Amino acid sequence: MSRLASSLCGIELRNPVLAASGTFAYGLEFAGLVDLAELGGLVVKGLSREPMDGNPPPRIWEAEGGMINSIGLQNIGVRAFVRDKLPALAKIPTAVFANVFGYSTADYVEVVRVLEGEAGLAGYELNVSCPNTQHGGIFFSNDTALLAEVVEAVCRVARRPVIVKLSPNVARIEPLARAAEQAGAAAISLVNTFVALAVDARHRRPRIGAGFGGLSGPAIKPIALRLVYEAARAVSIPVVGLGGIATGEDAAEFLVAGATAVQVGTATFWDPSSPLRVARELERFLKEEKIASVREMVGTLRMKENE
Ligand code: SIN
């Protein structure tokens, strides 16, 4: 068995590196650039009950060490996804997760209900952390009661594992991680983006059309690592780590901090094959460190408080 073989919520993964939602379209668009079958898995962009146009441009700004986006969950809607994307996605031998967005609990439930009738998905990632809409999204992951309500409602209709994607824009991550776990989440993923502002001082305007956006990329990695570490210590379900991962060693850092698997997002903007490259580099790291299985690394950080 490969050193990279992993499992997440009972799903066998070729490797623990997934392409993150929102940076890998519906996966199929990358087929000419990346052998999708080699991915550990992929998470499609957020799907809503009805198609969404997203936010006014500009929607992306390259910041120091990262990127600010305010796409606003532009997507084709769950029914068009099922009709136009899922049949081809289902043929790819990798774990495909549907990222699900809603303005209300009923929206999340409806999107999952539609997807439950279809083959070809490994599980769901509930996006309760998008900072770029006026309702829904991030508002669910700032409040343990709201979070529990949406996760419980979705878990009642979902037969596949539900991963809850948490926001980093909170004072303490532990109560939210625990609320997701107690409400039935099979795993949590973190972090989504940090609410941020880029300013054009000459024109005295924000650089992003919607005003604020979400910061991602290497600039956020140390904060993401801290949050993954704290969340992993608070729950017994698996944690999927993301936030600025661009190399195999970055991925190794997240595994050591407590992640069972990782996602690569912003790095695909400068290297579309980065999820595969990160997996290859991680394998090299394991060989160099003489580690037989990636599973051995998970949660092995020797922090003073654990010694
Ligand atoms: C967006 O579509 O605005 C980004 C998605 C997210 O942050 O979850």
PDB file of C-alpha atoms and ligand atoms in Angstrom:
ATOM      1  CA  MET A   1       0.000   0.000   0.000  1.00  0.00           C
ATOM      2  CA  SER A   2       1.220   3.507  -0.783  1.00  0.00           C
ATOM      3  CA  ARG A   3       2.601   5.623   2.034  1.00  0.00           C
ATOM      4  CA  LEU A   4      -0.019   8.220   1.146  1.00  0.00           C
ATOM      5  CA  ALA A   5      -3.100   5.963   1.389  1.00  0.00           C
ATOM      6  CA  SER A   6      -5.551   7.609   3.773  1.00  0.00           C
ATOM      7  CA  SER A   7      -9.147   7.468   4.815  1.00  0.00           C
ATOM      8  CA  LEU A   8     -11.589  10.176   5.757  1.00  0.00           C
ATOM      9  CA  CYS A   9     -14.958   9.398   7.363  1.00  0.00           C
ATOM     10  CA  GLY A  10     -14.708   5.832   6.041  1.00  0.00           C
ATOM     11  CA  ILE A  11     -13.855   6.970   2.502  1.00  0.00           C
ATOM     12  CA  GLU A  12     -10.602   5.529   1.163  1.00  0.00           C
ATOM     13  CA  LEU A  13      -8.378   8.219  -0.359  1.00  0.00           C
ATOM     14  CA  ARG A  14      -5.426   7.613  -2.693  1.00  0.00           C
ATOM     15  CA  ASN A  15      -3.678  10.398  -0.847  1.00  0.00           C
ATOM     16  CA  PRO A  16      -4.769  12.939   1.782  1.00  0.00           C
ATOM     17  CA  VAL A  17      -4.577  15.991  -0.522  1.00  0.00           C
ATOM     18  CA  LEU A  18      -7.870  17.304  -1.882  1.00  0.00           C
ATOM     19  CA  ALA A  19      -8.536  20.220  -4.220  1.00  0.00           C
ATOM     20  CA  ALA A  20     -10.403  22.842  -2.182  1.00  0.00           C
ATOM     21  CA  SER A  21     -13.813  24.235  -3.010  1.00  0.00           C
ATOM     22  CA  GLY A  22     -14.005  27.563  -4.802  1.00  0.00           C
ATOM     23  CA  THR A  23     -10.597  27.231  -6.431  1.00  0.00           C
ATOM     24  CA  PHE A  24     -11.147  24.150  -8.598  1.00  0.00           C
ATOM     25  CA  ALA A  25     -14.470  24.996 -10.298  1.00  0.00           C
ATOM     26  CA  TYR A  26     -16.491  21.782 -10.769  1.00  0.00           C
ATOM     27  CA  GLY A  27     -13.260  19.793 -11.237  1.00  0.00           C
ATOM     28  CA  LEU A  28     -13.955  18.943 -14.878  1.00  0.00           C
ATOM     29  CA  GLU A  29     -12.569  22.283 -16.079  1.00  0.00           C
ATOM     30  CA  PHE A  30      -9.125  21.126 -14.861  1.00  0.00           C
ATOM     31  CA  ALA A  31      -9.198  17.806 -16.735  1.00  0.00           C
ATOM     32  CA  GLY A  32      -6.856  19.064 -19.488  1.00  0.00           C
ATOM     33  CA  LEU A  33      -4.287  20.223 -16.929  1.00  0.00           C
ATOM     34  CA  VAL A  34      -4.421  17.595 -14.201  1.00  0.00           C
ATOM     35  CA  ASP A  35      -5.087  13.852 -14.115  1.00  0.00           C
ATOM     36  CA  LEU A  36      -8.148  14.094 -11.885  1.00  0.00           C
ATOM     37  CA  ALA A  37      -7.961  10.368 -11.106  1.00  0.00           C
ATOM     38  CA  GLU A  38      -4.667  10.979  -9.281  1.00  0.00           C
ATOM     39  CA  LEU A  39      -6.175  13.461  -6.836  1.00  0.00           C
ATOM     40  CA  GLY A  40      -6.851  12.412  -3.268  1.00  0.00           C
ATOM     41  CA  GLY A  41     -10.239  14.023  -3.843  1.00  0.00           C
ATOM     42  CA  LEU A  42     -11.861  17.217  -4.936  1.00  0.00           C
ATOM     43  CA  VAL A  43     -14.478  19.535  -3.508  1.00  0.00           C
ATOM     44  CA  VAL A  44     -16.620  21.274  -6.113  1.00  0.00           C
ATOM     45  CA  LYS A  45     -17.496  24.937  -5.804  1.00  0.00           C
ATOM     46  CA  GLY A  46     -20.363  25.861  -3.491  1.00  0.00           C
ATOM     47  CA  LEU A  47     -23.761  24.762  -4.781  1.00  0.00           C
ATOM     48  CA  SER A  48     -26.951  26.583  -3.902  1.00  0.00           C
ATOM     49  CA  ARG A  49     -30.611  25.773  -4.368  1.00  0.00           C
ATOM     50  CA  GLU A  50     -30.930  28.259  -7.275  1.00  0.00           C
ATOM     51  CA  PRO A  51     -28.168  29.589  -9.573  1.00  0.00           C
ATOM     52  CA  MET A  52     -26.300  32.590  -8.142  1.00  0.00           C
ATOM     53  CA  ASP A  53     -24.675  35.418 -10.138  1.00  0.00           C
ATOM     54  CA  GLY A  54     -22.185  36.331  -7.437  1.00  0.00           C
ATOM     55  CA  ASN A  55     -20.859  39.733  -6.435  1.00  0.00           C
ATOM     56  CA  PRO A  56     -20.005  42.795  -8.539  1.00  0.00           C
ATOM     57  CA  PRO A  57     -16.427  42.981  -9.917  1.00  0.00           C
ATOM     58  CA  PRO A  58     -13.604  43.316  -9.117  1.00  0.00           C
ATOM     59  CA  ARG A  59     -13.895  40.028  -7.260  1.00  0.00           C
ATOM     60  CA  ILE A  60     -10.223  39.166  -6.709  1.00  0.00           C
ATOM     61  CA  TRP A  61      -7.252  41.143  -5.477  1.00  0.00           C
ATOM     62  CA  GLU A  62      -3.717  39.788  -5.143  1.00  0.00           C
ATOM     63  CA  ALA A  63      -2.568  40.759  -1.653  1.00  0.00           C
ATOM     64  CA  GLU A  64       0.860  40.378  -0.054  1.00  0.00           C
ATOM     65  CA  GLY A  65       1.354  36.619   0.324  1.00  0.00           C
ATOM     66  CA  GLY A  66      -2.182  35.781  -0.674  1.00  0.00           C
ATOM     67  CA  MET A  67      -5.403  36.724  -2.343  1.00  0.00           C
ATOM     68  CA  ILE A  68      -8.625  38.447  -1.365  1.00  0.00           C
ATOM     69  CA  ASN A  69     -11.771  37.198  -3.070  1.00  0.00           C
ATOM     70  CA  SER A  70     -15.396  38.110  -2.997  1.00  0.00           C
ATOM     71  CA  ILE A  71     -16.907  35.864  -5.636  1.00  0.00           C
ATOM     72  CA  GLY A  72     -20.178  35.676  -3.768  1.00  0.00           C
ATOM     73  CA  LEU A  73     -20.787  31.985  -4.432  1.00  0.00           C
ATOM     74  CA  GLN A  74     -21.481  32.346  -8.132  1.00  0.00           C
ATOM     75  CA  ASN A  75     -22.663  28.908  -9.219  1.00  0.00           C
ATOM     76  CA  ILE A  76     -24.993  27.148 -11.630  1.00  0.00           C
ATOM     77  CA  GLY A  77     -27.321  25.837  -8.932  1.00  0.00           C
ATOM     78  CA  VAL A  78     -27.681  22.270  -7.703  1.00  0.00           C
ATOM     79  CA  ARG A  79     -30.060  21.059 -10.421  1.00  0.00           C
ATOM     80  CA  ALA A  80     -27.839  22.198 -13.298  1.00  0.00           C
ATOM     81  CA  PHE A  81     -24.875  20.647 -11.457  1.00  0.00           C
ATOM     82  CA  VAL A  82     -26.691  17.318 -11.315  1.00  0.00           C
ATOM     83  CA  ARG A  83     -27.660  17.524 -14.980  1.00  0.00           C
ATOM     84  CA  ASP A  84     -24.491  18.991 -16.551  1.00  0.00           C
ATOM     85  CA  LYS A  85     -21.524  18.182 -14.302  1.00  0.00           C
ATOM     86  CA  LEU A  86     -22.180  15.206 -12.063  1.00  0.00           C
ATOM     87  CA  PRO A  87     -22.496  12.524 -14.790  1.00  0.00           C
ATOM     88  CA  ALA A  88     -18.910  13.192 -15.978  1.00  0.00           C
ATOM     89  CA  LEU A  89     -17.596  13.742 -12.438  1.00  0.00           C
ATOM     90  CA  ALA A  90     -19.055  10.418 -11.316  1.00  0.00           C
ATOM     91  CA  LYS A  91     -16.818   8.587 -13.811  1.00  0.00           C
ATOM     92  CA  ILE A  92     -13.611   9.947 -12.252  1.00  0.00           C
ATOM     93  CA  PRO A  93     -12.147   7.447  -9.772  1.00  0.00           C
ATOM     94  CA  THR A  94     -11.534   9.944  -6.995  1.00  0.00           C
ATOM     95  CA  ALA A  95     -13.560  11.102  -3.999  1.00  0.00           C
ATOM     96  CA  VAL A  96     -15.827  13.967  -5.085  1.00  0.00           C
ATOM     97  CA  PHE A  97     -17.411  16.117  -2.378  1.00  0.00           C
ATOM     98  CA  ALA A  98     -20.197  18.609  -3.035  1.00  0.00           C
ATOM     99  CA  ASN A  99     -19.754  21.899  -1.215  1.00  0.00           C
ATOM    100  CA  VAL A 100     -23.213  23.105  -0.198  1.00  0.00           C
ATOM    101  CA  PHE A 101     -24.274  26.683   0.486  1.00  0.00           C
ATOM    102  CA  GLY A 102     -27.562  28.178   1.665  1.00  0.00           C
ATOM    103  CA  TYR A 103     -29.170  31.336   3.000  1.00  0.00           C
ATOM    104  CA  SER A 104     -31.256  29.293   5.413  1.00  0.00           C
ATOM    105  CA  THR A 105     -31.338  25.826   6.973  1.00  0.00           C
ATOM    106  CA  ALA A 106     -34.085  24.879   4.506  1.00  0.00           C
ATOM    107  CA  ASP A 107     -31.784  25.821   1.586  1.00  0.00           C
ATOM    108  CA  TYR A 108     -28.970  23.569   2.824  1.00  0.00           C
ATOM    109  CA  VAL A 109     -31.399  20.714   3.359  1.00  0.00           C
ATOM    110  CA  GLU A 110     -32.919  21.130  -0.098  1.00  0.00           C
ATOM    111  CA  VAL A 111     -29.534  21.115  -1.872  1.00  0.00           C
ATOM    112  CA  VAL A 112     -28.499  17.954  -0.032  1.00  0.00           C
ATOM    113  CA  ARG A 113     -31.912  16.363  -0.657  1.00  0.00           C
ATOM    114  CA  VAL A 114     -31.453  16.886  -4.427  1.00  0.00           C
ATOM    115  CA  LEU A 115     -27.916  15.434  -4.317  1.00  0.00           C
ATOM    116  CA  GLU A 116     -29.015  12.440  -2.232  1.00  0.00           C
ATOM    117  CA  GLY A 117     -30.943  11.160  -5.240  1.00  0.00           C
ATOM    118  CA  GLU A 118     -27.757  10.977  -7.323  1.00  0.00           C
ATOM    119  CA  ALA A 119     -24.760   8.656  -7.548  1.00  0.00           C
ATOM    120  CA  GLY A 120     -21.165   9.793  -7.852  1.00  0.00           C
ATOM    121  CA  LEU A 121     -20.513  11.734  -4.664  1.00  0.00           C
ATOM    122  CA  ALA A 122     -18.421  10.660  -1.678  1.00  0.00           C
ATOM    123  CA  GLY A 123     -19.897  13.216   0.704  1.00  0.00           C
ATOM    124  CA  TYR A 124     -20.809  16.810   1.406  1.00  0.00           C
ATOM    125  CA  GLU A 125     -18.953  19.817   2.699  1.00  0.00           C
ATOM    126  CA  LEU A 126     -21.322  22.333   4.303  1.00  0.00           C
ATOM    127  CA  ASN A 127     -20.124  25.830   3.582  1.00  0.00           C
ATOM    128  CA  VAL A 128     -21.182  27.647   6.735  1.00  0.00           C
ATOM    129  CA  SER A 129     -18.256  30.038   6.474  1.00  0.00           C
ATOM    130  CA  CYS A 130     -18.345  32.064   3.249  1.00  0.00           C
ATOM    131  CA  PRO A 131     -17.803  35.694   4.294  1.00  0.00           C
ATOM    132  CA  ASN A 132     -19.033  37.087   0.972  1.00  0.00           C
ATOM    133  CA  THR A 133     -22.817  37.029   1.191  1.00  0.00           C
ATOM    134  CA  GLN A 134     -25.276  39.154   3.161  1.00  0.00           C
ATOM    135  CA  HIS A 135     -27.119  36.129   4.602  1.00  0.00           C
ATOM    136  CA  GLY A 136     -26.337  32.478   5.317  1.00  0.00           C
ATOM    137  CA  GLY A 137     -22.761  31.240   5.075  1.00  0.00           C
ATOM    138  CA  ILE A 138     -20.571  32.749   7.753  1.00  0.00           C
ATOM    139  CA  PHE A 139     -23.570  33.692   9.910  1.00  0.00           C
ATOM    140  CA  PHE A 140     -24.063  29.987  10.674  1.00  0.00           C
ATOM    141  CA  SER A 141     -20.539  29.422  11.886  1.00  0.00           C
ATOM    142  CA  ASN A 142     -20.483  32.328  14.306  1.00  0.00           C
ATOM    143  CA  ASP A 143     -23.217  30.941  16.505  1.00  0.00           C
ATOM    144  CA  THR A 144     -23.145  27.460  18.040  1.00  0.00           C
ATOM    145  CA  ALA A 145     -26.966  27.167  18.162  1.00  0.00           C
ATOM    146  CA  LEU A 146     -27.447  28.163  14.510  1.00  0.00           C
ATOM    147  CA  LEU A 147     -24.583  25.902  13.483  1.00  0.00           C
ATOM    148  CA  ALA A 148     -26.051  22.942  15.372  1.00  0.00           C
ATOM    149  CA  GLU A 149     -29.466  23.574  13.802  1.00  0.00           C
ATOM    150  CA  VAL A 150     -28.212  23.508  10.208  1.00  0.00           C
ATOM    151  CA  VAL A 151     -25.856  20.559  10.733  1.00  0.00           C
ATOM    152  CA  GLU A 152     -28.542  18.497  12.491  1.00  0.00           C
ATOM    153  CA  ALA A 153     -31.103  19.249   9.786  1.00  0.00           C
ATOM    154  CA  VAL A 154     -28.707  18.275   6.996  1.00  0.00           C
ATOM    155  CA  CYS A 155     -27.532  15.141   8.791  1.00  0.00           C
ATOM    156  CA  ARG A 156     -31.163  13.994   9.069  1.00  0.00           C
ATOM    157  CA  VAL A 157     -31.432  13.812   5.244  1.00  0.00           C
ATOM    158  CA  ALA A 158     -27.827  12.953   4.319  1.00  0.00           C
ATOM    159  CA  ARG A 159     -26.794   9.325   4.014  1.00  0.00           C
ATOM    160  CA  ARG A 160     -23.289  10.395   3.002  1.00  0.00           C
ATOM    161  CA  PRO A 161     -20.717  11.886   5.402  1.00  0.00           C
ATOM    162  CA  VAL A 162     -21.166  15.582   6.151  1.00  0.00           C
ATOM    163  CA  ILE A 163     -18.016  17.686   6.579  1.00  0.00           C
ATOM    164  CA  VAL A 164     -18.652  21.108   8.126  1.00  0.00           C
ATOM    165  CA  LYS A 165     -16.371  23.885   6.838  1.00  0.00           C
ATOM    166  CA  LEU A 166     -15.761  26.359   9.629  1.00  0.00           C
ATOM    167  CA  SER A 167     -14.887  30.038   9.596  1.00  0.00           C
ATOM    168  CA  PRO A 168     -11.672  31.340  11.160  1.00  0.00           C
ATOM    169  CA  ASN A 169     -13.395  34.663  11.958  1.00  0.00           C
ATOM    170  CA  VAL A 170     -14.260  33.665  15.511  1.00  0.00           C
ATOM    171  CA  ALA A 171     -12.828  34.299  18.961  1.00  0.00           C
ATOM    172  CA  ARG A 172     -12.667  30.594  19.911  1.00  0.00           C
ATOM    173  CA  ILE A 173     -12.886  27.718  17.444  1.00  0.00           C
ATOM    174  CA  GLU A 174     -13.406  24.927  20.001  1.00  0.00           C
ATOM    175  CA  PRO A 175     -17.120  25.543  20.839  1.00  0.00           C
ATOM    176  CA  LEU A 176     -17.975  25.662  17.127  1.00  0.00           C
ATOM    177  CA  ALA A 177     -16.013  22.510  16.338  1.00  0.00           C
ATOM    178  CA  ARG A 178     -17.761  20.730  19.217  1.00  0.00           C
ATOM    179  CA  ALA A 179     -21.193  22.021  18.154  1.00  0.00           C
ATOM    180  CA  ALA A 180     -20.649  20.611  14.655  1.00  0.00           C
ATOM    181  CA  GLU A 181     -19.505  17.272  16.066  1.00  0.00           C
ATOM    182  CA  GLN A 182     -22.428  16.975  18.490  1.00  0.00           C
ATOM    183  CA  ALA A 183     -24.886  17.847  15.716  1.00  0.00           C
ATOM    184  CA  GLY A 184     -23.714  14.878  13.667  1.00  0.00           C
ATOM    185  CA  ALA A 185     -20.853  16.119  11.468  1.00  0.00           C
ATOM    186  CA  ALA A 186     -18.603  13.303  10.247  1.00  0.00           C
ATOM    187  CA  ALA A 187     -15.666  15.726  10.022  1.00  0.00           C
ATOM    188  CA  ILE A 188     -14.868  19.421  10.089  1.00  0.00           C
ATOM    189  CA  SER A 189     -12.750  21.360   7.617  1.00  0.00           C
ATOM    190  CA  LEU A 190     -10.994  24.605   8.391  1.00  0.00           C
ATOM    191  CA  VAL A 191     -10.160  27.295   7.658  1.00  0.00           C
ATOM    192  CA  ASN A 192     -12.227  29.253   5.186  1.00  0.00           C
ATOM    193  CA  THR A 193     -11.003  32.785   4.450  1.00  0.00           C
ATOM    194  CA  PHE A 194     -10.351  35.686   6.840  1.00  0.00           C
ATOM    195  CA  VAL A 195     -12.526  38.750   6.324  1.00  0.00           C
ATOM    196  CA  ALA A 196     -10.209  41.361   4.813  1.00  0.00           C
ATOM    197  CA  LEU A 197     -10.062  44.750   3.152  1.00  0.00           C
ATOM    198  CA  ALA A 198      -7.772  45.978   0.366  1.00  0.00           C
ATOM    199  CA  VAL A 199      -7.734  49.754  -0.109  1.00  0.00           C
ATOM    200  CA  ASP A 200      -6.871  51.839  -3.154  1.00  0.00           C
ATOM    201  CA  ALA A 201      -5.655  54.970  -1.368  1.00  0.00           C
ATOM    202  CA  ARG A 202      -5.415  57.040  -4.553  1.00  0.00           C
ATOM    203  CA  HIS A 203      -9.073  56.586  -5.374  1.00  0.00           C
ATOM    204  CA  ARG A 204     -10.133  56.067  -1.745  1.00  0.00           C
ATOM    205  CA  ARG A 205     -12.039  52.978  -2.670  1.00  0.00           C
ATOM    206  CA  PRO A 206     -11.926  49.306  -1.724  1.00  0.00           C
ATOM    207  CA  ARG A 207     -10.116  47.147  -4.282  1.00  0.00           C
ATOM    208  CA  ILE A 208     -12.975  44.626  -4.187  1.00  0.00           C
ATOM    209  CA  GLY A 209     -16.353  45.522  -5.682  1.00  0.00           C
ATOM    210  CA  ALA A 210     -18.308  44.245  -2.704  1.00  0.00           C
ATOM    211  CA  GLY A 211     -16.052  46.084  -0.226  1.00  0.00           C
ATOM    212  CA  PHE A 212     -14.696  43.332   2.001  1.00  0.00           C
ATOM    213  CA  GLY A 213     -13.457  39.948   0.804  1.00  0.00           C
ATOM    214  CA  GLY A 214     -11.846  36.802   2.186  1.00  0.00           C
ATOM    215  CA  LEU A 215      -8.050  36.496   2.522  1.00  0.00           C
ATOM    216  CA  SER A 216      -6.484  33.140   1.624  1.00  0.00           C
ATOM    217  CA  GLY A 217      -3.048  31.866   0.609  1.00  0.00           C
ATOM    218  CA  PRO A 218       0.358  31.527   2.309  1.00  0.00           C
ATOM    219  CA  ALA A 219      -0.220  34.664   4.428  1.00  0.00           C
ATOM    220  CA  ILE A 220      -2.848  32.846   6.513  1.00  0.00           C
ATOM    221  CA  LYS A 221      -1.021  29.530   6.990  1.00  0.00           C
ATOM    222  CA  PRO A 222       0.311  30.092  10.520  1.00  0.00           C
ATOM    223  CA  ILE A 223      -3.123  31.166  11.802  1.00  0.00           C
ATOM    224  CA  ALA A 224      -4.808  28.262  10.003  1.00  0.00           C
ATOM    225  CA  LEU A 225      -2.330  25.849  11.612  1.00  0.00           C
ATOM    226  CA  ARG A 226      -3.133  27.215  15.067  1.00  0.00           C
ATOM    227  CA  LEU A 227      -6.879  26.853  14.475  1.00  0.00           C
ATOM    228  CA  VAL A 228      -6.518  23.320  13.090  1.00  0.00           C
ATOM    229  CA  TYR A 229      -4.449  22.356  16.122  1.00  0.00           C
ATOM    230  CA  GLU A 230      -7.032  23.788  18.533  1.00  0.00           C
ATOM    231  CA  ALA A 231     -10.004  22.256  16.697  1.00  0.00           C
ATOM    232  CA  ALA A 232      -8.368  18.829  16.441  1.00  0.00           C
ATOM    233  CA  ARG A 233      -7.820  18.779  20.194  1.00  0.00           C
ATOM    234  CA  ALA A 234     -11.452  19.724  20.832  1.00  0.00           C
ATOM    235  CA  VAL A 235     -13.170  16.974  18.794  1.00  0.00           C
ATOM    236  CA  SER A 236     -12.792  13.288  18.045  1.00  0.00           C
ATOM    237  CA  ILE A 237     -14.047  13.468  14.441  1.00  0.00           C
ATOM    238  CA  PRO A 238     -11.445  14.003  11.693  1.00  0.00           C
ATOM    239  CA  VAL A 239     -10.249  17.487  10.837  1.00  0.00           C
ATOM    240  CA  VAL A 240      -9.461  18.523   7.266  1.00  0.00           C
ATOM    241  CA  GLY A 241      -6.885  21.316   7.261  1.00  0.00           C
ATOM    242  CA  LEU A 242      -6.558  24.110   4.748  1.00  0.00           C
ATOM    243  CA  GLY A 243      -5.215  27.619   4.579  1.00  0.00           C
ATOM    244  CA  GLY A 244      -2.183  28.537   2.505  1.00  0.00           C
ATOM    245  CA  ILE A 245      -0.946  25.032   1.683  1.00  0.00           C
ATOM    246  CA  ALA A 246       1.336  25.226  -1.345  1.00  0.00           C
ATOM    247  CA  THR A 247       4.005  22.542  -0.775  1.00  0.00           C
ATOM    248  CA  GLY A 248       4.264  18.985   0.514  1.00  0.00           C
ATOM    249  CA  GLU A 249       5.942  20.239   3.664  1.00  0.00           C
ATOM    250  CA  ASP A 250       3.039  22.661   4.265  1.00  0.00           C
ATOM    251  CA  ALA A 251       0.705  19.656   4.064  1.00  0.00           C
ATOM    252  CA  ALA A 252       2.927  17.742   6.511  1.00  0.00           C
ATOM    253  CA  GLU A 253       2.688  20.646   8.973  1.00  0.00           C
ATOM    254  CA  PHE A 254      -1.120  20.473   8.937  1.00  0.00           C
ATOM    255  CA  LEU A 255      -1.086  16.689   9.438  1.00  0.00           C
ATOM    256  CA  VAL A 256       1.265  17.027  12.401  1.00  0.00           C
ATOM    257  CA  ALA A 257      -0.997  19.761  13.818  1.00  0.00           C
ATOM    258  CA  GLY A 258      -3.911  17.294  13.774  1.00  0.00           C
ATOM    259  CA  ALA A 259      -5.421  17.194  10.280  1.00  0.00           C
ATOM    260  CA  THR A 260      -6.331  13.796   8.819  1.00  0.00           C
ATOM    261  CA  ALA A 261      -6.417  15.251   5.300  1.00  0.00           C
ATOM    262  CA  VAL A 262      -5.721  18.626   3.718  1.00  0.00           C
ATOM    263  CA  GLN A 263      -7.061  20.810   0.937  1.00  0.00           C
ATOM    264  CA  VAL A 264      -5.115  22.959  -1.486  1.00  0.00           C
ATOM    265  CA  GLY A 265      -6.908  26.073  -2.731  1.00  0.00           C
ATOM    266  CA  THR A 266      -5.243  29.382  -3.563  1.00  0.00           C
ATOM    267  CA  ALA A 267      -2.052  27.680  -4.834  1.00  0.00           C
ATOM    268  CA  THR A 268      -4.046  26.375  -7.831  1.00  0.00           C
ATOM    269  CA  PHE A 269      -4.203  29.991  -9.067  1.00  0.00           C
ATOM    270  CA  TRP A 270      -0.467  29.963  -9.857  1.00  0.00           C
ATOM    271  CA  ASP A 271      -0.084  26.219 -10.352  1.00  0.00           C
ATOM    272  CA  PRO A 272      -3.295  24.419 -11.381  1.00  0.00           C
ATOM    273  CA  SER A 273      -1.653  21.060 -10.679  1.00  0.00           C
ATOM    274  CA  SER A 274      -0.692  22.049  -7.132  1.00  0.00           C
ATOM    275  CA  PRO A 275      -2.910  19.458  -5.333  1.00  0.00           C
ATOM    276  CA  LEU A 276      -1.034  16.676  -7.202  1.00  0.00           C
ATOM    277  CA  ARG A 277       2.341  18.337  -6.753  1.00  0.00           C
ATOM    278  CA  VAL A 278       1.690  18.763  -3.023  1.00  0.00           C
ATOM    279  CA  ALA A 279       0.822  15.037  -2.769  1.00  0.00           C
ATOM    280  CA  ARG A 280       4.043  14.070  -4.596  1.00  0.00           C
ATOM    281  CA  GLU A 281       6.119  16.362  -2.408  1.00  0.00           C
ATOM    282  CA  LEU A 282       4.431  14.945   0.687  1.00  0.00           C
ATOM    283  CA  GLU A 283       5.377  11.438  -0.434  1.00  0.00           C
ATOM    284  CA  ARG A 284       8.992  12.571  -0.857  1.00  0.00           C
ATOM    285  CA  PHE A 285       8.893  14.123   2.625  1.00  0.00           C
ATOM    286  CA  LEU A 286       7.675  10.813   4.101  1.00  0.00           C
ATOM    287  CA  LYS A 287      10.450   8.891   2.358  1.00  0.00           C
ATOM    288  CA  GLU A 288      13.101  11.332   3.549  1.00  0.00           C
ATOM    289  CA  GLU A 289      11.766  11.138   7.102  1.00  0.00           C
ATOM    290  CA  LYS A 290      11.418   7.324   6.861  1.00  0.00           C
ATOM    291  CA  ILE A 291       7.712   7.420   7.721  1.00  0.00           C
ATOM    292  CA  ALA A 292       5.897   4.339   6.427  1.00  0.00           C
ATOM    293  CA  SER A 293       2.387   5.795   6.394  1.00  0.00           C
ATOM    294  CA  VAL A 294       1.022   9.297   6.347  1.00  0.00           C
ATOM    295  CA  ARG A 295      -1.457   8.211   9.036  1.00  0.00           C
ATOM    296  CA  GLU A 296       1.424   8.018  11.525  1.00  0.00           C
ATOM    297  CA  MET A 297       1.933  11.767  11.318  1.00  0.00           C
ATOM    298  CA  VAL A 298      -1.558  12.912  12.262  1.00  0.00           C
ATOM    299  CA  GLY A 299      -1.667  14.908  15.501  1.00  0.00           C
ATOM    300  CA  THR A 300       1.940  14.253  16.485  1.00  0.00           C
ATOM    301  CA  LEU A 301       2.892  17.848  17.275  1.00  0.00           C
ATOM    302  CA  ARG A 302       5.041  17.886  20.382  1.00  0.00           C
ATOM    303  CA  MET A 303       3.607  21.018  21.948  1.00  0.00           C
ATOM    304  CA  LYS A 304       4.802  21.801  25.460  1.00  0.00           C
ATOM    305  CA  GLU A 305       1.256  21.520  26.865  1.00  0.00           C
ATOM    306  CA  ASN A 306       1.035  17.862  25.648  1.00  0.00           C
ATOM    307  CA  GLU A 307       4.369  16.703  27.045  1.00  0.00           C
TER     308      GLU A 307
HETATM  309  C1  SIN B   1     -17.079  33.048  -2.597  1.00  0.00           C
HETATM  310  O1  SIN B   1     -17.711  32.467  -3.492  1.00  0.00           O
HETATM  311  O2  SIN B   1     -17.296  34.235  -2.333  1.00  0.00           O
HETATM  312  C2  SIN B   1     -16.031  32.316  -1.815  1.00  0.00           C
HETATM  313  C3  SIN B   1     -16.522  31.080  -1.206  1.00  0.00           C
HETATM  314  C4  SIN B   1     -16.202  30.942   0.253  1.00  0.00           C
HETATM  315  O3  SIN B   1     -15.457  31.739   0.816  1.00  0.00           O
HETATM  316  O4  SIN B   1     -16.697  30.001   0.866  1.00  0.00           O
END
